[in-house]
Amino acid sequence: MPEQAGGPRPAPPPEPRVGVAALSLRYQVGAVVALAVVAVAVCAHMALVFLHVAPSNTLTKQHGAAVDEWVFPEFEQNWKLFAPNPLQQNVSVQVRAEVSAADGGIRTTGWYDLSAEDGRAIDGNPLPSHTQQNELRRAWDFFVASHDSENRPVGLRGALAETYLRRIAVLRLERSGAAGSGDVVERVQYRSRTTNVEPPSWSGEKVSGRPSVRELPWWSVAAETAGARSGAAGGAA
């Protein structure tokens, strides 16, 4: 029989669930646990970075070694942004490699301008990555601050600075295809070219326009290229 006017209307169909609510109970629990783990990790990281930049206190005195182990070198913080005299130099960091070929020969690559590569990646990019902007620059500042003018480490952080630069060199050279197929990077060498930025005419300040070149000794990267070395040995066998 047809429904009489004014009678009860059928209930509308339930709206489809979206997002986490659309998942089964097991996956909802998994999502909540994953978010909780991420939140705890972020809070722990922020707490360690805060202790790193905070004035000396009871916690930093008791756990300073653990804080430094987490922060250095990737998450190091400093106050140069607020310095009264910001950096007024253009620093170009370059690297080259000594490569062993599959036939046993040794060759030396040309210089790769790592700073120029980062500059090209940043130029015109509205959202450049933190790595492109700061990784190489901070690594070089870290090295200069922990070594004397003869490139000798000053203090315990010198070895860490060298390891960090070697790691960056191997990654950048691999990305550029410096070694080639079947070849292995044996040693790397850095150099920098520093030029003063010309001050404005109204300042009356005089600076030298002659660039300053700093060349580091050759470093072995056997530890960083152990995987590529064993792969090349296996291929030769």
PDB file of C-alpha atoms in Angstrom:
ATOM      1  CA  MET A   1       0.000   0.000   0.000  1.00  0.00           C
ATOM      2  CA  PRO A   2       1.274   3.501  -0.714  1.00  0.00           C
ATOM      3  CA  GLU A   3       2.541   5.367   2.334  1.00  0.00           C
ATOM      4  CA  GLN A   4       0.024   7.817   3.697  1.00  0.00           C
ATOM      5  CA  ALA A   5       0.883  11.497   3.723  1.00  0.00           C
ATOM      6  CA  GLY A   6       2.325  12.544   7.010  1.00  0.00           C
ATOM      7  CA  GLY A   7       3.556   9.018   7.841  1.00  0.00           C
ATOM      8  CA  PRO A   8       7.076   8.219   9.067  1.00  0.00           C
ATOM      9  CA  ARG A   9       9.871   8.891   6.592  1.00  0.00           C
ATOM     10  CA  PRO A  10      12.702   6.393   6.023  1.00  0.00           C
ATOM     11  CA  ALA A  11      15.940   7.189   7.831  1.00  0.00           C
ATOM     12  CA  PRO A  12      18.675   8.679   5.597  1.00  0.00           C
ATOM     13  CA  PRO A  13      21.600   6.359   4.848  1.00  0.00           C
ATOM     14  CA  PRO A  14      24.564   6.756   7.216  1.00  0.00           C
ATOM     15  CA  GLU A  15      27.333   9.052   5.997  1.00  0.00           C
ATOM     16  CA  PRO A  16      30.518   7.206   4.974  1.00  0.00           C
ATOM     17  CA  ARG A  17      33.349   7.423   7.469  1.00  0.00           C
ATOM     18  CA  VAL A  18      36.578   9.067   6.366  1.00  0.00           C
ATOM     19  CA  GLY A  19      40.122   9.294   7.682  1.00  0.00           C
ATOM     20  CA  VAL A  20      41.153   7.192  10.635  1.00  0.00           C
ATOM     21  CA  ALA A  21      37.518   6.502  11.495  1.00  0.00           C
ATOM     22  CA  ALA A  22      37.169   4.525   8.262  1.00  0.00           C
ATOM     23  CA  LEU A  23      39.840   2.049   9.384  1.00  0.00           C
ATOM     24  CA  SER A  24      39.175  -1.126  11.278  1.00  0.00           C
ATOM     25  CA  LEU A  25      39.724  -1.148  15.043  1.00  0.00           C
ATOM     26  CA  ARG A  26      43.098  -2.874  14.685  1.00  0.00           C
ATOM     27  CA  TYR A  27      44.410  -0.254  12.264  1.00  0.00           C
ATOM     28  CA  GLN A  28      42.981   2.574  14.367  1.00  0.00           C
ATOM     29  CA  VAL A  29      44.951   1.313  17.355  1.00  0.00           C
ATOM     30  CA  GLY A  30      48.067   1.044  15.168  1.00  0.00           C
ATOM     31  CA  ALA A  31      47.628   4.614  13.918  1.00  0.00           C
ATOM     32  CA  VAL A  32      47.236   5.937  17.461  1.00  0.00           C
ATOM     33  CA  VAL A  33      50.347   4.076  18.632  1.00  0.00           C
ATOM     34  CA  ALA A  34      52.371   5.372  15.648  1.00  0.00           C
ATOM     35  CA  LEU A  35      51.283   8.965  16.328  1.00  0.00           C
ATOM     36  CA  ALA A  36      52.150   8.567  20.001  1.00  0.00           C
ATOM     37  CA  VAL A  37      55.641   7.268  19.137  1.00  0.00           C
ATOM     38  CA  VAL A  38      56.241  10.161  16.724  1.00  0.00           C
ATOM     39  CA  ALA A  39      55.019  12.684  19.308  1.00  0.00           C
ATOM     40  CA  VAL A  40      57.326  11.251  21.986  1.00  0.00           C
ATOM     41  CA  ALA A  41      60.307  11.276  19.569  1.00  0.00           C
ATOM     42  CA  VAL A  42      59.655  14.907  18.590  1.00  0.00           C
ATOM     43  CA  CYS A  43      59.314  15.983  22.210  1.00  0.00           C
ATOM     44  CA  ALA A  44      62.522  14.164  23.161  1.00  0.00           C
ATOM     45  CA  HIS A  45      64.387  15.790  20.258  1.00  0.00           C
ATOM     46  CA  MET A  46      63.146  19.255  21.184  1.00  0.00           C
ATOM     47  CA  ALA A  47      64.097  18.689  24.820  1.00  0.00           C
ATOM     48  CA  LEU A  48      67.644  17.635  23.898  1.00  0.00           C
ATOM     49  CA  VAL A  49      68.097  20.614  21.562  1.00  0.00           C
ATOM     50  CA  PHE A  50      66.767  22.941  24.276  1.00  0.00           C
ATOM     51  CA  LEU A  51      69.276  21.537  26.781  1.00  0.00           C
ATOM     52  CA  HIS A  52      72.024  22.024  24.190  1.00  0.00           C
ATOM     53  CA  VAL A  53      71.356  25.751  23.750  1.00  0.00           C
ATOM     54  CA  ALA A  54      70.282  26.456  27.340  1.00  0.00           C
ATOM     55  CA  PRO A  55      72.715  27.876  29.899  1.00  0.00           C
ATOM     56  CA  SER A  56      74.620  25.384  32.004  1.00  0.00           C
ATOM     57  CA  ASN A  57      72.374  23.733  34.577  1.00  0.00           C
ATOM     58  CA  THR A  58      72.075  20.568  36.645  1.00  0.00           C
ATOM     59  CA  LEU A  59      70.712  18.461  33.783  1.00  0.00           C
ATOM     60  CA  THR A  60      73.365  19.530  31.288  1.00  0.00           C
ATOM     61  CA  LYS A  61      76.102  18.869  33.837  1.00  0.00           C
ATOM     62  CA  GLN A  62      74.810  15.354  34.503  1.00  0.00           C
ATOM     63  CA  HIS A  63      73.787  14.392  30.947  1.00  0.00           C
ATOM     64  CA  GLY A  64      75.898  16.730  28.793  1.00  0.00           C
ATOM     65  CA  ALA A  65      77.664  13.841  27.027  1.00  0.00           C
ATOM     66  CA  ALA A  66      74.367  12.249  25.988  1.00  0.00           C
ATOM     67  CA  VAL A  67      73.022  15.595  24.754  1.00  0.00           C
ATOM     68  CA  ASP A  68      76.126  16.292  22.687  1.00  0.00           C
ATOM     69  CA  GLU A  69      76.080  12.783  21.228  1.00  0.00           C
ATOM     70  CA  TRP A  70      72.550  13.357  19.954  1.00  0.00           C
ATOM     71  CA  VAL A  71      72.976  16.953  18.751  1.00  0.00           C
ATOM     72  CA  PHE A  72      76.395  16.840  17.050  1.00  0.00           C
ATOM     73  CA  PRO A  73      76.953  17.201  14.216  1.00  0.00           C
ATOM     74  CA  GLU A  74      73.626  17.162  12.351  1.00  0.00           C
ATOM     75  CA  PHE A  75      71.533  19.198  14.807  1.00  0.00           C
ATOM     76  CA  GLU A  76      74.078  21.697  16.107  1.00  0.00           C
ATOM     77  CA  GLN A  77      72.629  25.072  17.048  1.00  0.00           C
ATOM     78  CA  ASN A  78      74.258  28.476  17.411  1.00  0.00           C
ATOM     79  CA  TRP A  79      73.414  32.163  17.724  1.00  0.00           C
ATOM     80  CA  LYS A  80      75.120  33.519  14.594  1.00  0.00           C
ATOM     81  CA  LEU A  81      71.757  34.664  13.218  1.00  0.00           C
ATOM     82  CA  PHE A  82      71.609  37.257  16.009  1.00  0.00           C
ATOM     83  CA  ALA A  83      75.288  38.238  15.957  1.00  0.00           C
ATOM     84  CA  PRO A  84      75.995  41.992  15.769  1.00  0.00           C
ATOM     85  CA  ASN A  85      78.454  41.331  12.904  1.00  0.00           C
ATOM     86  CA  PRO A  86      77.057  38.651  10.585  1.00  0.00           C
ATOM     87  CA  LEU A  87      79.344  36.825   8.192  1.00  0.00           C
ATOM     88  CA  GLN A  88      80.572  39.073   5.406  1.00  0.00           C
ATOM     89  CA  GLN A  89      82.363  36.522   3.247  1.00  0.00           C
ATOM     90  CA  ASN A  90      81.589  34.271   0.323  1.00  0.00           C
ATOM     91  CA  VAL A  91      82.987  30.802   0.997  1.00  0.00           C
ATOM     92  CA  SER A  92      83.208  28.286  -1.834  1.00  0.00           C
ATOM     93  CA  VAL A  93      83.905  24.688  -0.749  1.00  0.00           C
ATOM     94  CA  GLN A  94      85.240  22.249  -3.327  1.00  0.00           C
ATOM     95  CA  VAL A  95      86.270  18.593  -3.243  1.00  0.00           C
ATOM     96  CA  ARG A  96      88.094  16.149  -5.478  1.00  0.00           C
ATOM     97  CA  ALA A  97      88.722  12.419  -5.229  1.00  0.00           C
ATOM     98  CA  GLU A  98      91.337   9.796  -5.861  1.00  0.00           C
ATOM     99  CA  VAL A  99      89.595   6.837  -7.508  1.00  0.00           C
ATOM    100  CA  SER A 100      90.801   3.264  -7.963  1.00  0.00           C
ATOM    101  CA  ALA A 101      89.599   1.694 -11.192  1.00  0.00           C
ATOM    102  CA  ALA A 102      88.544  -1.913 -11.616  1.00  0.00           C
ATOM    103  CA  ASP A 103      91.782  -2.638 -13.548  1.00  0.00           C
ATOM    104  CA  GLY A 104      93.917  -1.436 -10.618  1.00  0.00           C
ATOM    105  CA  GLY A 105      94.715   2.034 -11.949  1.00  0.00           C
ATOM    106  CA  ILE A 106      94.442   5.221  -9.892  1.00  0.00           C
ATOM    107  CA  ARG A 107      93.088   8.510 -11.215  1.00  0.00           C
ATOM    108  CA  THR A 108      92.355  11.902  -9.696  1.00  0.00           C
ATOM    109  CA  THR A 109      89.114  13.681 -10.528  1.00  0.00           C
ATOM    110  CA  GLY A 110      88.730  17.385 -11.109  1.00  0.00           C
ATOM    111  CA  TRP A 111      87.438  19.742  -8.437  1.00  0.00           C
ATOM    112  CA  TYR A 112      83.681  19.603  -7.724  1.00  0.00           C
ATOM    113  CA  ASP A 113      82.311  22.938  -6.495  1.00  0.00           C
ATOM    114  CA  LEU A 114      79.861  21.751  -3.835  1.00  0.00           C
ATOM    115  CA  SER A 115      78.871  25.296  -2.826  1.00  0.00           C
ATOM    116  CA  ALA A 116      77.968  26.136  -6.424  1.00  0.00           C
ATOM    117  CA  GLU A 117      75.841  22.983  -6.633  1.00  0.00           C
ATOM    118  CA  ASP A 118      73.908  24.030  -3.525  1.00  0.00           C
ATOM    119  CA  GLY A 119      73.580  27.572  -4.875  1.00  0.00           C
ATOM    120  CA  ARG A 120      72.052  26.341  -8.128  1.00  0.00           C
ATOM    121  CA  ALA A 121      69.613  24.156  -6.192  1.00  0.00           C
ATOM    122  CA  ILE A 122      68.520  27.097  -4.003  1.00  0.00           C
ATOM    123  CA  ASP A 123      68.383  29.793  -6.706  1.00  0.00           C
ATOM    124  CA  GLY A 124      64.766  30.344  -7.743  1.00  0.00           C
ATOM    125  CA  ASN A 125      63.486  27.661  -5.358  1.00  0.00           C
ATOM    126  CA  PRO A 126      60.832  29.117  -3.023  1.00  0.00           C
ATOM    127  CA  LEU A 127      61.163  26.165  -0.624  1.00  0.00           C
ATOM    128  CA  PRO A 128      64.788  24.972  -0.648  1.00  0.00           C
ATOM    129  CA  SER A 129      65.643  22.079   1.624  1.00  0.00           C
ATOM    130  CA  HIS A 130      67.515  22.489   4.892  1.00  0.00           C
ATOM    131  CA  THR A 131      70.248  20.223   3.506  1.00  0.00           C
ATOM    132  CA  GLN A 132      70.845  22.426   0.475  1.00  0.00           C
ATOM    133  CA  GLN A 133      71.011  25.552   2.614  1.00  0.00           C
ATOM    134  CA  ASN A 134      72.956  24.455   5.665  1.00  0.00           C
ATOM    135  CA  GLU A 135      74.537  20.990   5.539  1.00  0.00           C
ATOM    136  CA  LEU A 136      77.760  21.884   3.741  1.00  0.00           C
ATOM    137  CA  ARG A 137      78.016  25.388   5.241  1.00  0.00           C
ATOM    138  CA  ARG A 138      77.604  24.162   8.819  1.00  0.00           C
ATOM    139  CA  ALA A 139      79.971  21.223   8.259  1.00  0.00           C
ATOM    140  CA  TRP A 140      82.681  23.569   6.993  1.00  0.00           C
ATOM    141  CA  ASP A 141      82.117  26.044   9.855  1.00  0.00           C
ATOM    142  CA  PHE A 142      82.334  23.105  12.252  1.00  0.00           C
ATOM    143  CA  PHE A 143      85.676  22.046  10.772  1.00  0.00           C
ATOM    144  CA  VAL A 144      87.168  25.554  10.798  1.00  0.00           C
ATOM    145  CA  ALA A 145      86.096  26.102  14.404  1.00  0.00           C
ATOM    146  CA  SER A 146      87.652  22.822  15.553  1.00  0.00           C
ATOM    147  CA  HIS A 147      90.988  23.082  13.654  1.00  0.00           C
ATOM    148  CA  ASP A 148      93.893  25.497  13.645  1.00  0.00           C
ATOM    149  CA  SER A 149      95.391  27.224  10.603  1.00  0.00           C
ATOM    150  CA  GLU A 150      97.543  24.138   9.916  1.00  0.00           C
ATOM    151  CA  ASN A 151      94.403  21.938   9.739  1.00  0.00           C
ATOM    152  CA  ARG A 152      95.274  20.210  13.004  1.00  0.00           C
ATOM    153  CA  PRO A 153      92.334  19.315  15.286  1.00  0.00           C
ATOM    154  CA  VAL A 154      91.900  21.386  18.417  1.00  0.00           C
ATOM    155  CA  GLY A 155      90.060  19.439  21.083  1.00  0.00           C
ATOM    156  CA  LEU A 156      87.990  16.282  20.867  1.00  0.00           C
ATOM    157  CA  ARG A 157      85.534  17.603  18.266  1.00  0.00           C
ATOM    158  CA  GLY A 158      88.137  17.798  15.512  1.00  0.00           C
ATOM    159  CA  ALA A 159      87.909  14.105  14.612  1.00  0.00           C
ATOM    160  CA  LEU A 160      84.120  14.356  14.504  1.00  0.00           C
ATOM    161  CA  ALA A 161      84.297  17.335  12.126  1.00  0.00           C
ATOM    162  CA  GLU A 162      86.606  15.439   9.779  1.00  0.00           C
ATOM    163  CA  THR A 163      84.356  12.371   9.789  1.00  0.00           C
ATOM    164  CA  TYR A 164      81.347  14.530   8.967  1.00  0.00           C
ATOM    165  CA  LEU A 165      83.122  16.187   6.024  1.00  0.00           C
ATOM    166  CA  ARG A 166      84.338  12.827   4.683  1.00  0.00           C
ATOM    167  CA  ARG A 167      80.789  11.490   4.814  1.00  0.00           C
ATOM    168  CA  ILE A 168      79.448  14.501   2.910  1.00  0.00           C
ATOM    169  CA  ALA A 169      82.216  14.196   0.297  1.00  0.00           C
ATOM    170  CA  VAL A 170      81.455  10.537  -0.395  1.00  0.00           C
ATOM    171  CA  LEU A 171      77.718  11.192  -0.707  1.00  0.00           C
ATOM    172  CA  ARG A 172      78.167  14.194  -3.008  1.00  0.00           C
ATOM    173  CA  LEU A 173      80.757  12.453  -5.211  1.00  0.00           C
ATOM    174  CA  GLU A 174      78.542   9.391  -5.497  1.00  0.00           C
ATOM    175  CA  ARG A 175      75.629  11.618  -6.472  1.00  0.00           C
ATOM    176  CA  SER A 176      77.776  13.259  -9.157  1.00  0.00           C
ATOM    177  CA  GLY A 177      79.011   9.922 -10.518  1.00  0.00           C
ATOM    178  CA  ALA A 178      82.648  10.816  -9.868  1.00  0.00           C
ATOM    179  CA  ALA A 179      83.846   7.231  -9.445  1.00  0.00           C
ATOM    180  CA  GLY A 180      81.998   5.631 -12.324  1.00  0.00           C
ATOM    181  CA  SER A 181      80.748   2.081 -12.592  1.00  0.00           C
ATOM    182  CA  GLY A 182      82.967  -0.451 -10.842  1.00  0.00           C
ATOM    183  CA  ASP A 183      85.379   2.178  -9.472  1.00  0.00           C
ATOM    184  CA  VAL A 184      85.842   3.102  -5.812  1.00  0.00           C
ATOM    185  CA  VAL A 185      86.708   6.429  -4.185  1.00  0.00           C
ATOM    186  CA  GLU A 186      89.860   5.897  -2.113  1.00  0.00           C
ATOM    187  CA  ARG A 187      90.703   9.381  -0.837  1.00  0.00           C
ATOM    188  CA  VAL A 188      89.173  12.864  -0.906  1.00  0.00           C
ATOM    189  CA  GLN A 189      90.618  16.346  -0.600  1.00  0.00           C
ATOM    190  CA  TYR A 190      88.825  19.588   0.268  1.00  0.00           C
ATOM    191  CA  ARG A 191      89.725  23.175  -0.463  1.00  0.00           C
ATOM    192  CA  SER A 192      87.949  26.455   0.156  1.00  0.00           C
ATOM    193  CA  ARG A 193      88.067  29.836  -1.527  1.00  0.00           C
ATOM    194  CA  THR A 194      87.016  32.747   0.682  1.00  0.00           C
ATOM    195  CA  THR A 195      86.306  36.219  -0.705  1.00  0.00           C
ATOM    196  CA  ASN A 196      85.290  39.258   1.311  1.00  0.00           C
ATOM    197  CA  VAL A 197      81.974  40.867   0.410  1.00  0.00           C
ATOM    198  CA  GLU A 198      82.552  44.452  -0.680  1.00  0.00           C
ATOM    199  CA  PRO A 199      81.143  46.814   1.967  1.00  0.00           C
ATOM    200  CA  PRO A 200      78.713  49.601   1.002  1.00  0.00           C
ATOM    201  CA  SER A 201      80.273  52.853  -0.156  1.00  0.00           C
ATOM    202  CA  TRP A 202      78.886  54.862   2.760  1.00  0.00           C
ATOM    203  CA  SER A 203      80.556  52.663   5.417  1.00  0.00           C
ATOM    204  CA  GLY A 204      84.102  53.789   4.642  1.00  0.00           C
ATOM    205  CA  GLU A 205      85.319  50.274   5.460  1.00  0.00           C
ATOM    206  CA  LYS A 206      88.201  48.851   3.448  1.00  0.00           C
ATOM    207  CA  VAL A 207      88.611  45.127   2.896  1.00  0.00           C
ATOM    208  CA  SER A 208      90.938  43.069   0.757  1.00  0.00           C
ATOM    209  CA  GLY A 209      89.511  41.793  -2.511  1.00  0.00           C
ATOM    210  CA  ARG A 210      92.094  39.027  -2.808  1.00  0.00           C
ATOM    211  CA  PRO A 211      90.605  35.559  -2.275  1.00  0.00           C
ATOM    212  CA  SER A 212      92.035  33.300   0.414  1.00  0.00           C
ATOM    213  CA  VAL A 213      92.506  29.620  -0.446  1.00  0.00           C
ATOM    214  CA  ARG A 214      92.668  26.871   2.160  1.00  0.00           C
ATOM    215  CA  GLU A 215      93.601  23.362   1.010  1.00  0.00           C
ATOM    216  CA  LEU A 216      93.201  20.362   3.301  1.00  0.00           C
ATOM    217  CA  PRO A 217      95.309  17.196   3.193  1.00  0.00           C
ATOM    218  CA  TRP A 218      94.084  14.024   1.500  1.00  0.00           C
ATOM    219  CA  TRP A 219      91.797  11.895   3.660  1.00  0.00           C
ATOM    220  CA  SER A 220      91.199   8.176   3.276  1.00  0.00           C
ATOM    221  CA  VAL A 221      87.499   7.246   3.038  1.00  0.00           C
ATOM    222  CA  ALA A 222      87.910   3.485   3.398  1.00  0.00           C
ATOM    223  CA  ALA A 223      85.368   3.366   6.237  1.00  0.00           C
ATOM    224  CA  GLU A 224      82.766   5.338   4.271  1.00  0.00           C
ATOM    225  CA  THR A 225      83.189   3.266   1.070  1.00  0.00           C
ATOM    226  CA  ALA A 226      83.456  -0.177   2.683  1.00  0.00           C
ATOM    227  CA  GLY A 227      80.225  -1.339   1.035  1.00  0.00           C
ATOM    228  CA  ALA A 228      81.250  -0.202  -2.440  1.00  0.00           C
ATOM    229  CA  ARG A 229      84.700  -1.734  -1.939  1.00  0.00           C
ATOM    230  CA  SER A 230      83.334  -5.159  -1.005  1.00  0.00           C
ATOM    231  CA  GLY A 231      80.895  -5.027  -3.917  1.00  0.00           C
ATOM    232  CA  ALA A 232      83.684  -4.240  -6.355  1.00  0.00           C
ATOM    233  CA  ALA A 233      85.799  -7.072  -4.932  1.00  0.00           C
ATOM    234  CA  GLY A 234      82.903  -9.481  -5.293  1.00  0.00           C
ATOM    235  CA  GLY A 235      82.332  -8.421  -8.894  1.00  0.00           C
ATOM    236  CA  ALA A 236      86.001  -8.915  -9.727  1.00  0.00           C
ATOM    237  CA  ALA A 237      85.956 -12.381  -8.161  1.00  0.00           C
TER     238      ALA A 237
END
